[in-house]
Amino acid sequence: MKKKDPEFWKEAKESMETIRKNRHNKNCLMVEMESYTDLGCLLSALIRISQQSLFLKEELVDEEIRTDIYNLLDFANKLIPFPELELLDEISTISR
């Protein structure tokens, strides 16, 4: 492998397609999802697991702080707009 080999750099660039620059020149991570609903379910599961894990190590975090974090995560979970995500899935399916 040579540092100046253009073919090497072309292949390397193509293999790094998951992170791209967007139109605002910011790095974006490309993640494939089956649907908007799947994204919502994934976010919800992440929040639920975070909530449950707060109660595994009782000696590390004060109970009042754990309760506050749990309530904050519960609120964040309720903000995930599942009906709207399902509607976006329907629109996406119709527009194909």
Short mmCIF file of C-alpha atoms in Angstrom, two decimals:
data_model
loop_
_atom_site.label_atom_id
_atom_site.label_comp_id
_atom_site.label_asym_id
_atom_site.label_seq_id
_atom_site.Cartn_x
_atom_site.Cartn_y
_atom_site.Cartn_z
CA MET A 1 0.00 0.00 0.00
CA LYS A 2 1.44 3.33 -1.05
CA LYS A 3 0.24 6.59 0.45
CA LYS A 4 0.08 8.22 -2.97
CA ASP A 5 -1.77 5.37 -4.67
CA PRO A 6 -5.00 7.00 -6.00
CA GLU A 7 -6.78 3.66 -6.37
CA PHE A 8 -6.20 2.90 -2.68
CA TRP A 9 -7.71 6.24 -1.64
CA LYS A 10 -10.67 5.76 -3.97
CA GLU A 11 -11.42 2.35 -2.42
CA ALA A 12 -10.92 3.70 1.08
CA LYS A 13 -13.33 6.57 0.43
CA GLU A 14 -15.98 4.21 -0.96
CA SER A 15 -15.68 1.94 2.08
CA MET A 16 -16.27 4.90 4.42
CA GLU A 17 -19.67 5.78 3.00
CA THR A 18 -21.44 5.57 6.37
CA ILE A 19 -20.14 8.99 7.40
CA ARG A 20 -20.66 11.74 4.84
CA LYS A 21 -20.71 15.48 4.64
CA ASN A 22 -24.19 16.94 4.37
CA ARG A 23 -25.17 20.09 2.51
CA HIS A 24 -24.08 22.17 5.53
CA ASN A 25 -20.63 20.53 5.44
CA LYS A 26 -21.31 18.66 8.71
CA ASN A 27 -20.41 15.00 9.18
CA CYS A 28 -23.49 12.78 9.19
CA LEU A 29 -23.68 9.15 10.16
CA MET A 30 -25.70 7.12 7.69
CA VAL A 31 -27.76 4.44 9.43
CA GLU A 32 -30.17 2.24 7.54
CA MET A 33 -33.58 1.67 9.10
CA GLU A 34 -36.50 -0.31 7.74
CA SER A 35 -38.97 2.41 8.68
CA TYR A 36 -39.60 5.47 10.80
CA THR A 37 -41.50 3.26 13.23
CA ASP A 38 -38.42 1.06 13.64
CA LEU A 39 -36.40 4.17 14.49
CA GLY A 40 -38.96 5.13 17.13
CA CYS A 41 -38.93 1.61 18.59
CA LEU A 42 -35.13 1.64 18.72
CA LEU A 43 -35.10 5.00 20.52
CA SER A 44 -37.77 3.81 22.92
CA ALA A 45 -35.83 0.61 23.72
CA LEU A 46 -32.67 2.64 24.31
CA ILE A 47 -34.52 4.85 26.79
CA ARG A 48 -36.17 1.88 28.57
CA ILE A 49 -32.84 0.08 28.95
CA SER A 50 -31.29 3.28 30.32
CA GLN A 51 -34.13 3.58 32.80
CA GLN A 52 -33.80 -0.02 33.96
CA SER A 53 -30.02 0.17 34.27
CA LEU A 54 -30.31 3.06 36.72
CA PHE A 55 -31.54 0.64 39.36
CA LEU A 56 -28.81 -2.00 38.88
CA LYS A 57 -26.02 -0.18 40.74
CA GLU A 58 -27.76 1.29 43.74
CA GLU A 59 -24.54 2.16 45.58
CA LEU A 60 -23.22 4.38 42.77
CA VAL A 61 -26.07 6.86 42.42
CA ASP A 62 -28.24 8.48 45.07
CA GLU A 63 -31.85 7.26 44.87
CA GLU A 64 -33.21 10.79 44.40
CA ILE A 65 -30.90 11.38 41.45
CA ARG A 66 -31.79 8.00 39.93
CA THR A 67 -35.49 8.82 40.26
CA ASP A 68 -34.97 12.20 38.57
CA ILE A 69 -33.03 10.60 35.71
CA TYR A 70 -35.66 7.87 35.36
CA ASN A 71 -38.44 10.47 35.20
CA LEU A 72 -36.51 12.50 32.64
CA LEU A 73 -35.98 9.41 30.46
CA ASP A 74 -39.66 8.50 30.86
CA PHE A 75 -40.62 11.97 29.66
CA ALA A 76 -38.20 11.71 26.71
CA ASN A 77 -39.72 8.35 25.80
CA LYS A 78 -43.18 9.92 25.73
CA LEU A 79 -41.91 12.57 23.30
CA ILE A 80 -41.27 9.97 20.57
CA PRO A 81 -44.14 10.61 18.13
CA PHE A 82 -45.13 7.04 17.20
CA PRO A 83 -48.37 7.98 15.35
CA GLU A 84 -46.46 10.52 13.28
CA LEU A 85 -43.68 8.00 12.58
CA GLU A 86 -46.28 5.49 11.40
CA LEU A 87 -47.80 8.18 9.16
CA LEU A 88 -44.35 8.92 7.70
CA ASP A 89 -43.99 5.20 6.97
CA GLU A 90 -47.31 5.21 5.12
CA ILE A 91 -46.35 8.31 3.13
CA SER A 92 -42.97 6.79 2.34
CA THR A 93 -44.63 3.57 1.12
CA ILE A 94 -47.15 5.44 -1.04
CA SER A 95 -44.50 7.67 -2.60
CA ARG A 96 -42.38 4.73 -3.86
#
